[in-house]
Coordinates of C-alpha atoms in Angstrom, one line a residue:
Chain Q
M1 CA 48.9 -29.7 -8.3
S2 CA 47.9 -32.2 -10.9
A3 CA 49.3 -32.0 -13.9
T4 CA 46.4 -34.4 -15.5
P5 CA 43.8 -32.7 -16.7
D6 CA 40.2 -33.0 -15.4
L7 CA 38.0 -35.5 -17.9
A8 CA 35.2 -34.3 -16.5
M9 CA 35.1 -31.1 -16.7
P10 CA 38.2 -30.3 -19.7
N11 CA 37.7 -26.7 -20.0
T12 CA 39.0 -25.9 -16.2
R13 CA 42.3 -24.9 -16.0
P14 CA 44.4 -24.7 -12.6
T15 CA 44.0 -21.4 -10.6
P16 CA 47.0 -18.9 -11.6
R17 CA 49.5 -19.0 -8.8
R18 CA 50.0 -15.6 -7.6
R19 CA 52.5 -14.0 -9.6
Q20 CA 55.9 -13.7 -8.4
G21 CA 58.3 -10.3 -9.5
V22 CA 57.4 -7.3 -11.0
N23 CA 54.1 -6.7 -11.6
F24 CA 54.0 -5.2 -15.1
E25 CA 50.0 -4.3 -15.9
K26 CA 50.1 -3.3 -12.4
N27 CA 53.0 -0.7 -13.3
S28 CA 51.6 0.3 -17.2
W29 CA 48.7 1.2 -15.3
I30 CA 50.8 3.5 -12.8
F31 CA 52.8 5.1 -15.7
M32 CA 49.7 5.8 -17.6
R33 CA 48.7 8.0 -15.2
A34 CA 51.7 9.4 -13.9
S35 CA 53.0 10.3 -17.6
G36 CA 49.4 11.6 -18.2
L37 CA 49.5 14.4 -15.9
I38 CA 53.0 15.5 -16.9
L39 CA 51.8 15.1 -20.4
I40 CA 49.1 17.7 -19.7
I41 CA 51.6 20.2 -18.9
L42 CA 54.5 19.7 -21.7
V43 CA 51.7 18.5 -24.2
L44 CA 49.5 21.4 -24.1
G45 CA 52.1 23.9 -23.1
H46 CA 53.6 23.2 -26.3
L47 CA 50.2 23.4 -28.4
F48 CA 49.7 26.5 -26.7
I49 CA 52.8 27.7 -27.6
M50 CA 52.9 26.6 -31.3
N51 CA 49.1 26.7 -32.4
I52 CA 48.2 29.8 -30.4
L53 CA 50.9 32.3 -28.9
D54 CA 52.3 34.9 -31.2
G55 CA 50.4 34.3 -34.3
G56 CA 50.7 30.5 -33.9
V57 CA 51.9 27.9 -36.8
Q58 CA 52.1 30.6 -38.9
R59 CA 55.9 31.8 -37.5
I60 CA 57.4 28.2 -37.6
N61 CA 60.5 28.1 -39.2
F62 CA 64.1 26.6 -39.1
A63 CA 64.9 30.0 -37.5
F64 CA 62.3 29.5 -34.6
V65 CA 63.3 26.1 -33.6
A66 CA 67.2 26.7 -34.1
G67 CA 66.4 29.8 -31.4
R68 CA 63.9 27.6 -29.2
W69 CA 66.2 24.6 -29.0
S70 CA 69.6 26.8 -28.3
S71 CA 67.8 26.7 -24.7
P72 CA 68.7 23.6 -22.8
F73 CA 65.3 24.0 -20.7
W74 CA 63.6 23.7 -24.0
Q75 CA 65.5 20.8 -25.5
F76 CA 65.3 19.1 -22.3
W77 CA 60.9 19.8 -22.6
D78 CA 60.9 17.9 -25.9
L79 CA 63.1 15.1 -25.4
T80 CA 60.8 14.4 -22.2
M81 CA 57.5 15.1 -24.2
L82 CA 59.0 12.5 -26.9
W83 CA 60.0 9.9 -24.5
L84 CA 56.7 10.2 -22.4
A85 CA 53.9 10.7 -25.1
M86 CA 55.3 7.4 -27.4
L87 CA 55.7 5.4 -24.4
H88 CA 52.2 6.2 -23.8
G89 CA 50.6 6.2 -26.8
T90 CA 52.6 3.0 -27.7
N91 CA 51.3 1.3 -24.4
G92 CA 47.5 2.5 -25.1
L93 CA 47.6 1.0 -28.0
R94 CA 49.3 -2.2 -26.8
V95 CA 46.0 -2.3 -24.1
I96 CA 43.3 -1.5 -27.3
I97 CA 45.3 -4.3 -29.6
G98 CA 45.0 -6.5 -26.7
D99 CA 41.7 -6.1 -26.4
Y100 CA 40.5 -5.9 -29.8
A101 CA 42.9 -9.0 -32.0
K102 CA 41.0 -12.5 -31.8
S103 CA 44.2 -14.5 -31.7
G104 CA 47.6 -14.8 -30.2
K105 CA 48.9 -14.8 -33.7
T106 CA 47.3 -10.9 -34.6
R107 CA 48.0 -9.8 -31.1
F108 CA 51.6 -10.8 -31.7
W109 CA 52.3 -9.3 -34.9
L110 CA 49.9 -5.9 -34.7
R111 CA 52.6 -5.5 -31.2
G112 CA 55.6 -6.2 -33.3
I113 CA 54.1 -3.8 -35.8
L114 CA 53.7 -1.2 -32.9
Y115 CA 56.8 -1.2 -31.3
T116 CA 59.3 -1.5 -34.4
A117 CA 57.5 1.8 -35.4
S118 CA 57.4 3.8 -32.1
A119 CA 61.6 2.4 -31.1
A120 CA 62.5 4.1 -34.6
T121 CA 60.1 7.1 -33.7
I122 CA 61.6 7.7 -30.4
L123 CA 65.2 6.6 -31.6
L124 CA 65.1 9.5 -34.3
G125 CA 63.1 12.3 -32.3
T126 CA 66.2 11.8 -29.9
L127 CA 68.9 11.9 -32.4
V128 CA 67.9 14.8 -33.7
I129 CA 67.1 16.7 -30.8
F130 CA 70.9 15.5 -29.4
T131 CA 72.4 16.5 -33.1
F132 CA 71.0 19.5 -34.1
D133 CA 72.6 21.6 -35.8
P134 CA 71.7 25.7 -35.9
N135 CA 74.4 26.5 -38.4
L136 CA 73.1 23.7 -41.0
T137 CA 72.8 25.3 -44.6
Chain V
M1 CA 10.7 -1.8 -24.9
A2 CA 9.6 -4.3 -27.2
S3 CA 13.5 -5.5 -27.5
T4 CA 16.1 -4.7 -25.4
G5 CA 18.7 -6.1 -27.6
T6 CA 22.4 -6.9 -27.4
L7 CA 23.7 -3.1 -26.7
Y8 CA 25.7 -2.4 -24.2
R9 CA 23.7 0.6 -22.8
G10 CA 26.9 2.5 -21.2
G11 CA 25.0 5.8 -21.5
V12 CA 27.3 9.2 -22.2
S13 CA 30.3 7.7 -20.1
M14 CA 30.7 4.6 -22.0
W15 CA 30.9 7.7 -25.3
S16 CA 33.6 8.9 -23.0
W17 CA 35.6 6.0 -23.2
V18 CA 35.4 5.7 -26.7
A19 CA 36.3 9.1 -27.3
H20 CA 39.2 8.9 -24.9
R21 CA 40.4 5.5 -27.0
I22 CA 39.6 7.3 -30.4
T23 CA 41.6 10.3 -29.5
G24 CA 44.6 8.4 -28.2
V25 CA 45.2 6.6 -31.2
A26 CA 45.1 9.5 -33.3
V27 CA 47.0 11.3 -31.5
L28 CA 49.7 8.6 -31.5
F29 CA 49.5 8.0 -35.3
F30 CA 49.9 12.0 -36.0
L31 CA 52.4 11.6 -33.4
Y32 CA 55.1 9.4 -35.9
V33 CA 53.8 11.9 -38.2
H34 CA 55.0 14.7 -36.5
V35 CA 58.1 13.2 -35.2
L36 CA 59.2 12.4 -38.8
D37 CA 58.5 15.9 -40.4
T38 CA 60.5 17.7 -37.7
A39 CA 63.4 15.0 -38.7
L40 CA 63.8 16.9 -41.5
I41 CA 65.6 19.8 -39.6
R42 CA 68.5 17.6 -39.5
V43 CA 68.3 17.5 -42.9
S44 CA 67.9 21.3 -44.4
P45 CA 66.4 24.2 -43.3
D46 CA 64.7 24.6 -46.8
A47 CA 63.9 20.6 -46.1
Y48 CA 61.7 22.0 -43.0
D49 CA 60.5 25.3 -43.8
T50 CA 59.2 23.2 -46.9
I51 CA 57.7 20.7 -44.9
I52 CA 56.5 23.4 -42.3
A53 CA 54.6 25.7 -44.7
T54 CA 52.0 22.5 -45.0
Y55 CA 51.1 23.3 -41.7
K56 CA 50.3 26.8 -42.7
T57 CA 47.4 25.9 -45.5
P58 CA 43.9 26.7 -44.6
I59 CA 43.2 22.9 -44.5
V60 CA 45.9 21.4 -42.6
N61 CA 45.3 24.3 -40.1
L62 CA 42.1 22.9 -39.5
M63 CA 43.1 19.9 -39.0
E64 CA 45.2 21.5 -36.1
V65 CA 41.9 23.1 -34.4
G66 CA 41.2 18.9 -34.5
L67 CA 44.3 17.7 -33.1
V68 CA 43.9 20.4 -30.4
G69 CA 40.6 19.2 -30.0
A70 CA 41.7 16.0 -29.9
V71 CA 44.6 16.5 -27.5
L72 CA 42.4 18.7 -25.5
F73 CA 39.8 16.2 -24.8
H74 CA 42.0 13.5 -23.8
A75 CA 43.7 15.2 -21.5
L76 CA 40.6 16.5 -19.2
N77 CA 39.0 13.0 -19.4
G78 CA 42.3 11.5 -18.7
L79 CA 41.8 13.9 -15.2
R80 CA 38.3 12.7 -14.9
V81 CA 39.5 9.4 -15.0
M82 CA 42.0 9.8 -12.4
A83 CA 39.5 11.5 -10.1
V84 CA 37.6 8.5 -10.5
D85 CA 41.1 5.9 -9.6
F86 CA 42.0 8.3 -6.8
W87 CA 39.5 10.6 -5.4
E88 CA 36.9 8.8 -2.9
R89 CA 34.1 11.3 -4.2
G90 CA 35.4 10.6 -7.9
P91 CA 33.1 7.4 -8.8
R92 CA 29.9 9.3 -7.4
L93 CA 30.6 12.0 -9.5
Q94 CA 31.6 10.4 -12.8
R95 CA 28.8 12.0 -14.9
Q96 CA 28.9 15.2 -13.4
M97 CA 32.5 15.6 -14.3
L98 CA 31.7 14.3 -17.6
W99 CA 30.0 17.7 -18.0
V100 CA 32.8 19.8 -16.9
T101 CA 35.7 18.3 -18.9
V102 CA 33.0 19.0 -21.7
G103 CA 32.2 22.5 -20.4
I104 CA 35.6 23.2 -20.0
W105 CA 36.5 21.7 -23.7
L106 CA 34.2 24.2 -25.2
V107 CA 35.6 27.0 -23.0
V108 CA 39.0 26.8 -24.1
M109 CA 38.1 25.4 -27.6
I110 CA 36.2 28.4 -28.9
P111 CA 39.0 31.5 -28.6
G112 CA 41.5 28.2 -29.6
T113 CA 39.9 27.9 -32.8
F114 CA 39.4 31.6 -33.4
Y115 CA 43.2 32.2 -32.5
M116 CA 44.6 29.4 -34.6
T117 CA 42.8 29.8 -37.5
K118 CA 43.2 34.0 -37.5
H119 CA 45.4 34.2 -40.6
T120 CA 43.9 31.7 -42.8
I121 CA 40.7 33.3 -42.1
E122 CA 42.5 37.0 -43.1
K123 CA 44.2 35.4 -45.7
M124 CA 41.3 34.0 -47.5
F125 CA 38.2 36.1 -46.9
G126 CA 40.3 39.9 -46.6
A127 CA 41.8 40.9 -43.5
A128 CA 39.3 42.6 -40.9

């Protein structure tokens, strides 16, 4: 591989070599499909229970949530849903930013804001599920 | 045709792609809000019940129908995308699968909207 650019064709770059190791974009592609499949069950189930079943949103209050989170099953459901939905959505918006941000600088900052907001939200949500206190007044 | 212009004419399949992106971003932005409002359950029962009361108002109730509609489209169209990716007949049947997606969406959303807004309608127009 020559280090000096070809002056006759100044815009040609050396052919990229096959990347070694982990292929991030391929893994992200697989993750979107795998998490999407699981989220269909988790999120549509969540929306059905919370918004349609048994009076829907009108019956939701502190006591209702306390009742649900007394069961490890629903805690696990909500925790899995939180992580998968946030990572799925964050990765989706990461791709969209890559498509529309014109400069590397814009892309860097938009993605930085996105990752910060998502990390904070995942952390907060996880903390709330694990430290929930049904006897809080 | 006098002018072909520069518009990419991908037809309905292109619009399903656009709708997939828009619904995805909208749902993500809702998630940020939703985790924040749910976090109030850690502050006090009153704080949580107050914020949840906004979900029960007519306008937000209507927005919930929009949210469910967005999530349902994203879910069904996601299955269609996976069928195109992994099913050997998927690419050939992608357009038909879009109509199936729209069909299932309508079949779920019509009764879904009824049950989701039942209470609001009864409260606004008197119990039927």
